[in-house]
Amino acid sequence: MKYVLGLDIGTTSSKAILFQRDGTVAAENEQPYPILHPNNGWAEQSPTQIEDSTIEAVRQVTQSINRTELIGIGLSTAMHSLICINKNGQALSNAIIWADSRSSDESSILNRKHPNIYLSTGTPLHPMSPLAKLVWMKNNDVKPYHEADYFVSVKEYLLYRWFGEKIVDYSMAAATGLFNIHDLKWDQQALVQAGIEEQRLFEPVSPFTKITKMNPNIADKMGISNHTPLVIGGSDGPLANLGIGAINPGETAITIGTSGAIRQFSDQPLLDEKQEVFSYSFTDNLWITGGPTNNGGIVMKWVQDLLSGDGKQYSVDDLNQLAGKVSPGAEQLLFLPYLNGERAPFWDANAKGSYIGLQPRHQKEHLIRASMEGVIFSIYHIGHALERLGNQHDVIYASGGFARSSLWLQILADTFGKPVKIPASHQSSAWGAAWVGLMAIEGYKLEDIKQSIPMKQEIEPNVNHHEVYQKQFTIYKELYDKLKDTFNQLN
């Protein structure tokens, strides 16, 4: 038997998934690591912890196979991380991740003075962007900024340490805000603002780039041959689309884990004058356009923690059961889910979460349902921005932790008024990474992945519920603009 390994390095854990060629999962392992908050609004991770967890996840799944049975590895990584490293591959800083908001002032100034950077890079000018983080480092005279030989993402950090290669795939490069998505080169205007030279960044390459000769010590720890080919892959966004089968026009992927996103592939960059969405390069002829939300499953974790206590602990199933007792619309209760600020479509780190319309009749089950609906409305709001650019949502593909909730999936189908397809496996980014590996190593074709994704039963929208949600959303979409000044005053 032959296997391909999909390695998905995410925000809270590294997942190693061992697949057969047909997409059947043979083994999987997940190794967590914490997010560090040394100051208010900061979000960092230890590069060493990420590396150790990733190696251990691979070791766990390769124990059951012979080294010669592993065809190769495909790599998926979360976007927007920034690490300062020296030429020996040693980290001089923690990884500053997408959730970090310390550079909100810098991103606002960039947006005001240099809006054309977005038109070149496709990355909204927001604190998530490594560009804004570098400007913050420059403005605050941060020591690692001056001492670093290179500025890299988590993916580049690992590849440099494991292979000695100074490369980055197009989609990871695009997520930095420093990469020109039209000519697939580092953008000079962005580099000037960051105060760095191109030589301090790695070379952008195709996601199908294959590398071998891993450091033998690392390979031994992983339990693999150091000649096993690793295909550089992409970021978790486009690979989730690929792994879920949303690759054609009108096919929309919605992923909700800790955070969330809605995305579509296109054959050209789709840039938005309002800068409400991103457009990242994936290959030299494919781009991924969409928008992320900061507030996905993390909202339900907050609700769970809020309601639990005094000897009562609510499980996720409990929350779903309670919310299921309430009719769509939560009896005219709305929830703005911006607990952690918001990215698309507003890109406002100062946005706040809010319940709108509370009345004495509303109980905890209404709060739960309104929270679930609010997360979906946030995704739907971004979907409207995509429609403005000419994209249609003919079929929805759903993945991530939220896809385990039949109620949440029904809310999604009812809100969009479209059928929702759900893959049997929740590991869409890992399978997308593995498939890119098979494309590079064995010549598989992009479109053939659809035949290798077992699907569950399709969720059909309820027309009556769709009408309720359309009325609710008409109110919801006006609320942010009405409350924006209030959010800023509360910041």
Coordinates of C-alpha atoms in Angstrom, one line a residue:
M1 CA 0.0 0.0 0.0
K2 CA 1.2 3.5 -0.8
Y3 CA 0.3 6.7 1.2
V4 CA 0.6 10.4 0.9
L5 CA 0.9 12.7 3.9
G6 CA -1.1 15.9 4.2
L7 CA 0.5 18.1 6.8
D8 CA -1.7 21.0 8.0
I9 CA 0.0 23.5 10.3
G10 CA -2.8 25.6 11.7
T11 CA -3.5 28.3 14.3
T12 CA -3.8 26.0 17.3
S13 CA -2.3 22.7 16.2
S14 CA -0.4 20.7 13.7
K15 CA -2.3 17.9 12.0
A16 CA -0.7 15.0 10.1
I17 CA -3.1 13.0 8.0
L18 CA -2.0 9.9 6.2
F19 CA -4.1 9.3 3.1
Q20 CA -4.4 6.5 0.6
R21 CA -4.4 7.7 -3.0
D22 CA -8.2 7.7 -3.2
G23 CA -8.6 10.0 -0.2
T24 CA -9.3 7.4 2.4
V25 CA -7.8 8.4 5.8
A26 CA -5.4 5.7 7.1
A27 CA -4.1 7.5 10.2
E28 CA -4.3 11.0 11.7
N29 CA -2.8 12.8 14.6
E30 CA -3.1 16.3 16.0
Q31 CA -0.6 18.0 18.3
P32 CA -1.7 21.3 19.9
Y33 CA 0.3 24.4 20.8
P34 CA -0.8 27.5 22.7
I35 CA -1.3 31.1 21.6
L36 CA 0.6 33.6 23.8
H37 CA -0.7 37.0 24.7
P38 CA 2.2 38.9 26.3
N39 CA 0.4 42.2 25.9
N40 CA -3.2 43.3 25.2
G41 CA -4.0 42.7 21.6
W42 CA -0.8 40.7 20.9
A43 CA -1.0 37.1 19.7
E44 CA 2.2 35.1 19.3
Q45 CA 3.4 31.5 19.2
S46 CA 6.6 29.8 19.9
P47 CA 8.3 28.6 16.7
T48 CA 10.0 25.9 18.6
Q49 CA 6.7 24.5 20.0
I50 CA 5.2 24.5 16.5
E51 CA 8.2 22.6 15.1
D52 CA 8.2 20.1 17.9
S53 CA 4.4 19.5 17.6
T54 CA 4.7 19.1 13.8
I55 CA 7.5 16.6 14.0
E56 CA 5.6 14.6 16.7
A57 CA 2.3 14.6 14.7
V58 CA 4.2 13.1 11.7
R59 CA 5.9 10.6 13.9
Q60 CA 2.6 9.4 15.3
V61 CA 1.1 8.6 11.9
T62 CA 4.2 7.1 10.3
Q63 CA 4.6 4.5 13.0
S64 CA 2.1 2.2 11.3
I65 CA 3.8 2.1 7.9
N66 CA 7.0 1.2 6.3
R67 CA 9.2 4.2 5.2
T68 CA 9.1 3.0 1.6
E69 CA 5.3 3.2 1.5
L70 CA 5.2 7.0 1.9
I71 CA 5.0 8.6 -1.6
G72 CA 5.5 12.1 -0.3
I73 CA 4.3 15.0 1.9
G74 CA 2.1 18.0 0.9
L75 CA 2.2 21.0 3.2
S76 CA -0.6 23.4 4.2
T77 CA 0.0 26.3 6.6
A78 CA -2.0 29.1 8.2
M79 CA -1.4 32.5 6.7
H80 CA 0.0 35.8 8.0
S81 CA 2.6 34.7 10.5
L82 CA 5.9 36.6 10.8
I83 CA 9.1 35.4 12.4
C84 CA 12.5 37.2 12.5
I85 CA 15.3 34.6 12.0
N86 CA 19.0 34.7 11.5
K87 CA 21.0 33.0 8.7
N88 CA 21.3 29.8 10.9
G89 CA 17.5 29.4 11.0
Q90 CA 17.3 30.4 14.7
A91 CA 14.2 32.4 15.6
L92 CA 14.9 35.8 17.0
S93 CA 11.3 36.4 17.8
N94 CA 8.1 34.5 18.4
A95 CA 5.7 34.0 15.5
I96 CA 3.4 37.0 15.4
I97 CA 0.1 35.5 14.0
W98 CA -2.9 36.7 12.1
A99 CA -4.9 37.4 15.3
D100 CA -2.4 40.0 16.5
S101 CA -3.7 43.6 16.4
R102 CA -0.7 45.6 17.7
S103 CA -0.2 47.2 14.2
S104 CA -3.7 48.7 13.9
D105 CA -2.4 52.3 13.8
E106 CA 0.2 51.4 11.2
S107 CA -2.4 49.6 9.0
S108 CA -4.8 52.5 9.2
I109 CA -2.0 54.9 8.1
L110 CA -1.0 52.6 5.2
N111 CA -4.6 52.4 4.1
R112 CA -4.9 56.2 4.1
K113 CA -1.6 57.0 2.5
H114 CA -0.9 54.0 0.3
P115 CA -4.2 52.4 -0.8
N116 CA -2.6 51.3 -4.1
I117 CA -0.6 48.7 -2.2
Y118 CA -3.8 46.7 -2.0
L119 CA -4.3 46.9 -5.8
S120 CA -0.8 45.3 -6.3
T121 CA -0.9 42.8 -3.5
G122 CA -4.5 41.8 -3.1
T123 CA -4.1 41.9 0.7
P124 CA -6.3 44.4 2.6
L125 CA -4.2 46.7 4.8
H126 CA -5.0 45.3 8.2
P127 CA -3.0 44.3 11.3
M128 CA -3.1 40.6 10.2
S129 CA -0.8 41.5 7.4
P130 CA 3.0 41.0 7.9
L131 CA 3.5 44.2 6.1
A132 CA 1.7 46.1 8.9
K133 CA 3.6 44.1 11.5
L134 CA 7.0 45.0 9.9
V135 CA 6.0 48.7 9.8
W136 CA 5.2 48.4 13.5
M137 CA 8.5 46.8 14.2
K138 CA 10.3 49.6 12.3
N139 CA 8.4 52.4 14.0
N140 CA 9.0 50.9 17.4
D141 CA 12.7 50.1 16.8
V142 CA 12.2 46.4 17.7
K143 CA 15.6 44.7 18.1
P144 CA 14.8 41.5 16.2
Y145 CA 13.7 43.7 13.2
H146 CA 17.2 45.1 13.0
E147 CA 19.0 41.8 13.7
A148 CA 17.1 39.5 11.4
D149 CA 18.7 38.2 8.3
Y150 CA 15.3 37.0 7.1
F151 CA 11.6 37.7 7.7
V152 CA 9.6 34.5 7.2
S153 CA 6.3 32.7 7.9
V154 CA 6.0 29.5 10.0
K155 CA 6.2 27.4 6.8
E156 CA 9.4 29.1 5.6
Y157 CA 10.9 28.8 9.0
L158 CA 10.4 25.0 9.0
L159 CA 11.5 24.4 5.4
Y160 CA 14.7 26.4 6.0
R161 CA 15.5 24.4 9.2
W162 CA 14.6 21.1 7.6
F163 CA 15.9 21.4 4.1
G164 CA 18.1 24.6 4.1
E165 CA 15.8 25.9 1.3
K166 CA 14.9 29.6 1.1
I167 CA 11.6 29.4 -0.8
V168 CA 7.9 30.3 -0.2
D169 CA 4.9 29.3 -2.2
Y170 CA 2.8 32.0 -4.0
S171 CA -0.2 31.9 -1.7
M172 CA 1.8 32.2 1.5
A173 CA 3.8 35.1 -0.1
A174 CA 0.6 36.7 -1.3
A175 CA -0.8 36.7 2.3
T176 CA 2.1 38.9 3.5
G177 CA 1.0 42.1 1.8
L178 CA 4.5 42.3 0.3
F179 CA 3.8 40.3 -2.9
N180 CA 2.6 41.5 -6.3
I181 CA -0.1 39.1 -7.4
H182 CA 0.1 40.2 -11.0
D183 CA 3.8 39.6 -11.7
L184 CA 4.4 37.1 -8.9
K185 CA 7.3 39.0 -7.5
W186 CA 7.9 40.9 -4.2
D187 CA 6.3 44.3 -4.5
Q188 CA 8.7 47.2 -4.3
Q189 CA 6.3 49.8 -3.0
A190 CA 5.4 47.5 -0.1
L191 CA 9.0 46.7 0.6
V192 CA 9.8 50.4 0.9
Q193 CA 7.0 50.9 3.5
A194 CA 8.3 47.9 5.4
G195 CA 11.8 49.2 5.3
I196 CA 13.3 46.0 4.1
E197 CA 15.2 44.7 1.1
E198 CA 14.0 41.8 -1.1
Q199 CA 17.1 39.9 -0.1
R200 CA 15.6 39.5 3.4
L201 CA 12.7 37.5 2.0
F202 CA 12.6 34.0 0.4
E203 CA 12.1 33.2 -3.2
P204 CA 8.4 32.8 -4.3
V205 CA 7.8 29.5 -6.1
S206 CA 5.0 27.4 -7.5
P207 CA 3.0 25.3 -5.0
F208 CA 4.1 22.2 -7.0
T209 CA 7.8 22.8 -6.1
K210 CA 9.3 19.5 -4.8
I211 CA 12.2 19.3 -2.4
T212 CA 14.1 16.4 -1.0
K213 CA 17.2 15.7 1.2
M214 CA 15.6 16.6 4.6
N215 CA 18.0 17.0 7.5
P216 CA 18.6 13.3 8.5
N217 CA 18.1 14.1 12.2
I218 CA 14.6 15.7 11.5
A219 CA 13.7 12.8 9.2
D220 CA 14.6 10.2 11.9
K221 CA 12.5 12.0 14.4
M222 CA 9.6 11.9 12.0
G223 CA 10.1 8.3 11.2
I224 CA 10.6 8.9 7.4
S225 CA 13.3 8.7 4.9
N226 CA 15.2 11.9 4.4
H227 CA 14.8 11.4 0.6
T228 CA 11.0 11.5 0.9
P229 CA 9.8 14.3 -1.4
L230 CA 8.0 17.3 0.2
V231 CA 5.8 19.4 -2.0
I232 CA 5.7 23.0 -0.7
G233 CA 1.9 23.3 -1.2
G234 CA 0.1 26.4 -0.3
S235 CA -1.7 28.3 2.5
D236 CA -4.7 26.6 4.2
G237 CA -7.2 28.8 2.3
P238 CA -6.8 27.6 -1.3
L239 CA -5.9 24.1 -0.2
A240 CA -9.2 23.9 1.8
N241 CA -11.0 24.8 -1.4
L242 CA -9.1 22.2 -3.3
G243 CA -9.6 19.6 -0.6
I244 CA -13.3 20.2 -0.5
G245 CA -13.8 20.2 -4.3
A246 CA -14.8 23.9 -4.7
I247 CA -12.6 24.6 -7.8
N248 CA -15.1 25.7 -10.5
P249 CA -16.9 29.0 -11.1
G250 CA -20.0 29.2 -8.8
E251 CA -18.5 26.7 -6.3
T252 CA -18.0 28.5 -2.9
A253 CA -16.1 27.0 0.0
I254 CA -17.0 28.1 3.5
T255 CA -14.6 27.0 6.3
I256 CA -15.4 27.7 9.9
G257 CA -13.0 26.5 12.6
T258 CA -11.7 28.9 15.3
S259 CA -12.1 31.6 12.7
G260 CA -13.8 31.3 9.3
A261 CA -13.6 32.2 5.6
I262 CA -15.5 32.1 2.4
R263 CA -13.5 31.7 -0.8
Q264 CA -13.7 31.0 -4.6
F265 CA -11.1 30.2 -7.2
S266 CA -10.8 32.4 -10.3
D267 CA -8.6 32.6 -13.4
Q268 CA -7.6 36.2 -12.7
P269 CA -7.1 38.5 -9.7
L270 CA -10.4 40.0 -8.5
L271 CA -9.7 43.2 -6.8
D272 CA -12.2 45.3 -5.0
E273 CA -12.3 49.1 -4.9
K274 CA -13.8 48.9 -1.4
Q275 CA -11.0 46.5 -0.3
E276 CA -13.6 44.3 1.4
V277 CA -12.0 41.0 0.2
F278 CA -8.6 39.5 -0.5
S279 CA -7.3 38.1 -3.8
Y280 CA -4.3 35.8 -3.5
S281 CA -2.3 34.0 -6.1
F282 CA -2.2 30.2 -5.9
T283 CA -0.5 29.2 -9.1
D284 CA 0.5 31.2 -12.1
N285 CA -3.0 30.9 -13.5
L286 CA -5.2 30.5 -10.4
W287 CA -6.2 33.0 -7.8
I288 CA -8.3 32.6 -4.6
T289 CA -10.7 35.4 -3.7
G290 CA -12.6 35.7 -0.5
G291 CA -12.7 37.1 3.0
P292 CA -11.9 35.9 6.5
T293 CA -13.8 36.4 9.7
N294 CA -12.0 36.5 13.1
N295 CA -15.1 35.0 14.7
G296 CA -16.1 31.4 14.0
G297 CA -16.0 28.6 16.5
I298 CA -14.4 30.9 18.9
V299 CA -17.8 32.6 19.4
M300 CA -19.4 29.3 20.4
K301 CA -16.5 28.6 22.8
W302 CA -17.2 32.0 24.4
V303 CA -21.0 31.2 24.6
Q304 CA -20.1 27.8 26.1
D305 CA -17.8 29.4 28.8
L306 CA -20.4 32.2 29.4
L307 CA -23.2 29.8 30.2
S308 CA -21.2 27.2 32.1
G309 CA -20.5 27.5 35.8
D310 CA -22.0 26.8 39.2
G311 CA -21.7 23.1 38.6
K312 CA -23.2 23.1 35.2
Q313 CA -21.0 22.5 32.1
Y314 CA -22.6 22.9 28.7
S315 CA -21.2 20.7 25.9
V316 CA -21.3 21.6 22.3
D317 CA -24.2 19.1 21.8
D318 CA -26.0 20.9 24.6
L319 CA -25.7 24.2 22.8
N320 CA -27.0 22.7 19.6
Q321 CA -29.9 21.1 21.3
L322 CA -30.9 24.3 23.1
A323 CA -30.5 26.4 19.9
G324 CA -32.6 23.9 18.0
K325 CA -35.6 24.7 20.2
V326 CA -35.7 28.3 18.9
S327 CA -37.2 29.3 15.6
P328 CA -35.0 30.8 12.9
G329 CA -34.3 34.5 13.6
A330 CA -34.1 33.8 17.4
E331 CA -37.3 35.7 17.9
Q332 CA -35.9 39.0 16.5
L333 CA -32.6 38.8 18.3
L334 CA -29.5 39.7 16.3
F335 CA -25.8 39.1 17.2
L336 CA -22.8 40.9 15.8
P337 CA -20.1 38.3 16.3
Y338 CA -17.1 40.7 16.3
L339 CA -15.7 39.6 19.7
N340 CA -12.1 39.8 18.3
G341 CA -12.5 42.7 16.0
E342 CA -13.3 41.8 12.4
R343 CA -11.5 41.3 9.2
A344 CA -13.7 41.1 6.1
P345 CA -15.7 42.9 5.0
F346 CA -14.9 45.9 7.4
W347 CA -11.2 45.2 8.4
D348 CA -11.8 46.9 11.7
A349 CA -9.8 45.7 14.7
N350 CA -11.9 48.0 16.9
A351 CA -15.3 46.3 16.1
K352 CA -17.1 44.8 19.1
G353 CA -19.6 41.9 19.7
S354 CA -23.1 43.0 20.4
Y355 CA -26.6 41.5 20.9
I356 CA -29.3 43.7 19.3
G357 CA -32.9 43.4 20.2
L358 CA -32.8 41.8 23.7
Q359 CA -36.2 41.5 25.4
P360 CA -37.3 39.8 28.6
R361 CA -38.6 36.8 26.7
H362 CA -35.1 35.9 25.4
Q363 CA -33.5 33.0 27.3
K364 CA -30.1 31.4 27.0
E365 CA -31.3 29.3 24.0
H366 CA -32.0 32.5 22.1
L367 CA -28.5 33.8 22.8
I368 CA -27.0 30.6 21.5
R369 CA -29.1 30.5 18.3
A370 CA -28.5 34.2 17.7
S371 CA -24.8 33.7 18.1
M372 CA -24.8 30.8 15.6
E373 CA -26.8 32.9 13.1
G374 CA -24.5 35.9 13.6
V375 CA -21.5 33.9 12.6
I376 CA -23.2 32.8 9.4
F377 CA -24.5 36.3 8.7
S378 CA -20.9 37.5 8.9
I379 CA -19.9 35.0 6.3
Y380 CA -23.0 35.9 4.2
H381 CA -22.0 39.6 4.4
I382 CA -18.6 38.7 2.8
G383 CA -20.4 36.6 0.3
H384 CA -22.3 39.7 -0.8
A385 CA -19.0 41.4 -1.5
L386 CA -17.9 38.5 -3.7
E387 CA -21.2 38.8 -5.6
R388 CA -20.5 42.4 -6.2
L389 CA -17.3 41.3 -8.0
G390 CA -19.3 39.0 -10.3
N391 CA -19.0 35.7 -8.3
Q392 CA -22.1 33.6 -7.8
H393 CA -22.8 31.1 -5.0
D394 CA -24.4 28.3 -6.9
V395 CA -23.3 25.5 -4.6
I396 CA -21.8 25.8 -1.1
Y397 CA -19.1 23.4 0.2
A398 CA -18.7 23.4 3.9
S399 CA -15.8 22.3 6.1
G400 CA -14.2 22.8 9.4
G401 CA -15.4 22.1 12.9
F402 CA -18.8 23.8 12.4
A403 CA -19.7 21.1 9.8
R404 CA -20.1 18.7 12.7
S405 CA -23.3 20.6 13.7
S406 CA -26.3 19.8 11.6
L407 CA -28.1 22.8 12.9
W408 CA -25.3 25.2 12.0
L409 CA -25.2 23.7 8.5
Q410 CA -29.0 24.1 8.1
I411 CA -28.6 27.8 9.2
L412 CA -26.0 28.1 6.5
A413 CA -28.1 26.6 3.8
D414 CA -31.2 28.6 4.8
T415 CA -29.3 31.9 4.9
F416 CA -27.7 31.5 1.5
G417 CA -30.8 29.7 0.1
K418 CA -28.4 27.3 -1.6
P419 CA -27.7 23.6 -1.2
V420 CA -24.7 22.8 1.0
K421 CA -22.3 19.9 0.3
I422 CA -20.3 18.4 3.1
P423 CA -17.2 16.1 2.7
A424 CA -17.0 13.0 4.9
S425 CA -13.7 14.2 6.2
H426 CA -13.2 17.5 8.0
Q427 CA -9.5 17.6 6.9
S428 CA -10.0 19.5 3.7
S429 CA -6.7 21.6 3.9
A430 CA -4.7 18.4 4.6
W431 CA -6.3 16.6 1.7
G432 CA -5.8 19.6 -0.6
A433 CA -2.1 19.6 0.4
A434 CA -1.8 15.9 -0.1
W435 CA -3.4 16.2 -3.6
V436 CA -0.9 19.0 -4.6
G437 CA 1.7 16.5 -3.5
L438 CA 0.2 13.8 -5.8
M439 CA 0.0 16.3 -8.6
A440 CA 3.7 17.2 -8.3
I441 CA 5.0 13.7 -7.7
E442 CA 2.7 11.5 -9.7
G443 CA 1.1 13.8 -12.3
Y444 CA -2.4 13.9 -10.9
K445 CA -4.7 16.6 -12.3
L446 CA -6.4 19.3 -10.3
E447 CA -10.0 18.6 -11.4
D448 CA -9.7 14.9 -10.7
I449 CA -9.7 15.5 -6.9
K450 CA -13.6 15.7 -7.1
Q451 CA -13.7 11.9 -7.6
S452 CA -11.6 11.4 -4.4
I453 CA -13.8 13.3 -2.0
P454 CA -16.5 11.2 -0.3
M455 CA -19.5 13.4 0.4
K456 CA -22.2 13.2 3.0
Q457 CA -25.8 13.8 2.3
E458 CA -26.5 17.3 0.9
I459 CA -28.3 19.9 3.0
E460 CA -31.2 21.5 1.2
P461 CA -32.3 25.1 2.1
N462 CA -35.7 25.7 3.7
V463 CA -37.5 28.4 1.6
N464 CA -39.5 29.8 4.5
H465 CA -36.5 30.0 6.7
H466 CA -34.6 31.7 3.9
E467 CA -37.2 34.5 3.8
V468 CA -36.9 35.0 7.6
Y469 CA -33.1 35.3 7.3
Q470 CA -33.4 37.7 4.4
K471 CA -35.5 40.0 6.5
Q472 CA -33.1 39.7 9.5
F473 CA -30.0 40.2 7.3
T474 CA -31.5 43.5 5.9
I475 CA -31.3 44.8 9.5
Y476 CA -28.0 43.1 10.3
K477 CA -26.0 44.5 7.4
E478 CA -26.8 48.1 8.5
L479 CA -25.7 47.7 12.1
Y480 CA -21.9 47.9 11.8
D481 CA -22.0 51.3 10.1
K482 CA -24.4 52.6 12.8
L483 CA -22.2 51.4 15.6
K484 CA -18.7 52.0 14.2
D485 CA -18.2 55.3 16.0
T486 CA -19.4 53.7 19.2
F487 CA -17.0 50.8 18.8
N488 CA -14.1 53.3 18.4
Q489 CA -15.1 55.2 21.5
L490 CA -15.2 52.0 23.5
N491 CA -11.7 50.9 22.3

